XYZ file of C-alpha atoms in Angstrom:
170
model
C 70.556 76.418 85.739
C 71.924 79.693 84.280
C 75.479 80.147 85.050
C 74.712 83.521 87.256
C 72.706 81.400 89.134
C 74.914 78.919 89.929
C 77.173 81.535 91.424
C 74.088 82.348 93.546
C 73.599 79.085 94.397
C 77.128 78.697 95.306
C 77.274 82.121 97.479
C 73.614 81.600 99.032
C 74.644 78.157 100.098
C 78.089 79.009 102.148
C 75.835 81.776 103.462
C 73.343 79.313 104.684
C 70.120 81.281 103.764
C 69.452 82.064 107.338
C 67.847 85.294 108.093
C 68.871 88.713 109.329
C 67.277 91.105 111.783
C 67.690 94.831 112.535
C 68.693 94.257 116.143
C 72.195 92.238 114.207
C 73.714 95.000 113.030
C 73.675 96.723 116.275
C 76.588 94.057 117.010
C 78.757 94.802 115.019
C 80.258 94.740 111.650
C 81.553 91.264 110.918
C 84.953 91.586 109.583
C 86.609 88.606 107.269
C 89.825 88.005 107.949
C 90.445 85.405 105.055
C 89.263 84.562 101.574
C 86.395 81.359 103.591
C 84.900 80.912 99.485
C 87.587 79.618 97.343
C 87.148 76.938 94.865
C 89.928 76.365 92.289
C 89.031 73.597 89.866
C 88.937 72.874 86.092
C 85.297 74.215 85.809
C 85.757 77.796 87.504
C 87.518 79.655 90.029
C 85.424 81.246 92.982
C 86.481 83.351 95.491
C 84.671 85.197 97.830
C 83.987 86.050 101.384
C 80.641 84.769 103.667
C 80.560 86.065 107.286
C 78.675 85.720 109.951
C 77.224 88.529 111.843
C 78.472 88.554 115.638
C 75.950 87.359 118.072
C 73.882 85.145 115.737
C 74.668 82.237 113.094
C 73.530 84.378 109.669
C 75.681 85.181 107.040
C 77.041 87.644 104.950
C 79.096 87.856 101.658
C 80.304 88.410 97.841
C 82.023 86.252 95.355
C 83.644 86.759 92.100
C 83.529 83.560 89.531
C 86.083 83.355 86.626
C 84.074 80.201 84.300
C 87.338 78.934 82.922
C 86.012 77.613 79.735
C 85.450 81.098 78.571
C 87.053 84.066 80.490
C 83.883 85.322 82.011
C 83.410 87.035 85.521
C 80.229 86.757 87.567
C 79.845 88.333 90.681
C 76.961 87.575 93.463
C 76.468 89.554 96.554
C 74.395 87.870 99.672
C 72.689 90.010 102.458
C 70.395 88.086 103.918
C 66.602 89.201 105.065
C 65.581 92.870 105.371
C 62.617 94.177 106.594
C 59.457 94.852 104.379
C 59.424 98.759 103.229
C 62.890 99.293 104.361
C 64.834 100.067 100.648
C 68.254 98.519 100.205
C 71.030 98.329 97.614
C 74.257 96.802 96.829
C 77.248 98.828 97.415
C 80.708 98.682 98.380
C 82.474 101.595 100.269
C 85.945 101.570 99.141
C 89.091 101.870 101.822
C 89.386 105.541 99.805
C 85.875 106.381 100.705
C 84.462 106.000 97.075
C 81.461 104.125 96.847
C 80.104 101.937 94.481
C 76.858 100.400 93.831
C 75.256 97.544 92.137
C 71.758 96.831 90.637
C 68.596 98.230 91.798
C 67.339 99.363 94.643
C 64.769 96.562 96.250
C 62.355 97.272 98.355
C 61.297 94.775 101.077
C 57.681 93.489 101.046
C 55.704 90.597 102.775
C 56.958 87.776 100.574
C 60.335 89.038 100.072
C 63.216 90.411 101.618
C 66.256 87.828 100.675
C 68.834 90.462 98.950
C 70.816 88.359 96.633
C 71.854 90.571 93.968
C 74.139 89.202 90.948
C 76.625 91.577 89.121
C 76.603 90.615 85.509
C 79.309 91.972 82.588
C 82.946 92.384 82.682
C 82.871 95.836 83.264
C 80.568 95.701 86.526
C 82.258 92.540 87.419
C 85.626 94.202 87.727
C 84.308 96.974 89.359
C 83.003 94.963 92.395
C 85.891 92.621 92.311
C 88.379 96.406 92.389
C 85.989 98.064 94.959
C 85.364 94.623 97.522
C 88.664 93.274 97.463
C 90.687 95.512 99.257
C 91.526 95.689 102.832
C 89.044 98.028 104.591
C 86.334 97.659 102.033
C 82.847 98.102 103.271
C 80.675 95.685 101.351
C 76.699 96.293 102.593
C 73.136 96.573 101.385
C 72.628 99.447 103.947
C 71.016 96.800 106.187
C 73.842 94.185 106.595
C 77.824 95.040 106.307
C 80.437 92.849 106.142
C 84.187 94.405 106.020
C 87.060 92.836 104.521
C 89.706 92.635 106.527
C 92.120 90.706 104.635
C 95.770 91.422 103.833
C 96.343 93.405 100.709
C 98.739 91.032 99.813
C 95.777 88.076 99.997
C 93.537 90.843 98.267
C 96.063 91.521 95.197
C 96.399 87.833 94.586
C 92.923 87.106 94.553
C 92.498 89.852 91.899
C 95.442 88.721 90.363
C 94.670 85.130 89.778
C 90.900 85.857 88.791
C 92.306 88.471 86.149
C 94.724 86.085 84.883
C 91.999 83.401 84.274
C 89.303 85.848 82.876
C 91.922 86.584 80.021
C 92.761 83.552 78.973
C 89.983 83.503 76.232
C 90.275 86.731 75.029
């Protein structure tokens, strides 16, 4: 298994793979309130977020992977289900009202709909770790939202410690 995918696997597991419906996001916005994806061992260091949306038991999240080994950031974003025909993409609305996205847009059809995009190279890596971890950030697929709500202290070291590992190698 590529190592992108194992970052998938990782984020699409603590998000359970459950679906999502339209009715959901009329909810509420789930908000994280802590770091719930953090794994710190010799292999890697993931951290990430994986929420569930208020009033059912799906999930939604990101995660940033440092593969110690080598210095290199993966990130993985997890949505859930969307409906056929509707169009979605990965963005994150920054707490300054920039927003970023990420990959293609996907359009739903009758055997699809799970939005699992992964955000490959340094560069776009960074981008979604600078954008998605910061308190206030707005990290959605235009269908399903989660917000972080952690403390930009929590934020900053998160950043901090993946930066640290992704330049050990270089």
């Amino acid at each position: 298994m590529g190592k992108g995918l194992v970052l998938g696997a990782h984020l699409a597991l603590a998000v359970l793979m459950l679906p999502f419906d339209s009715e959901a996001g009329r909810q509420g916005t789930p908000e994280a309130r802590s770091f719930d994806l953090w794994v710190d061992d010799a292999e890697h260091l993931i951290i990430g977020i994986v929420e569930t949306v208020p009033g059912t038991d799906e999930g939604v999240g990101f995660a940033i992977r440092c593969v110690r080994a080598t210095g290199a950031l993966e990130g993985s974003m997890a949505f859930g289900f969307f409906p056929p025909g509707k169009r979605v993409q990965a963005a994150v609305r920054a707490p300054s009202g920039r927003v970023e996205r990420f990959g293609p847009v996907a359009v739903g059809g009758r055997a699809s709909g799970f939005h699992v995009p992964e955000v490959t190279g340094r560069s776009e890596v960074v981008r979604l770790m600078n954008a998605a971890m910061a308190d206030g950030a707005l990290i959605s697929n235009g269908h399903n939202s989660v917000r972080n709500r952690i403390s930009n202290a929590e934020n900053a070291r998160a950043r901090r410690l993946l930066t640290i590992c992704s330049n050990r190698n270089r």
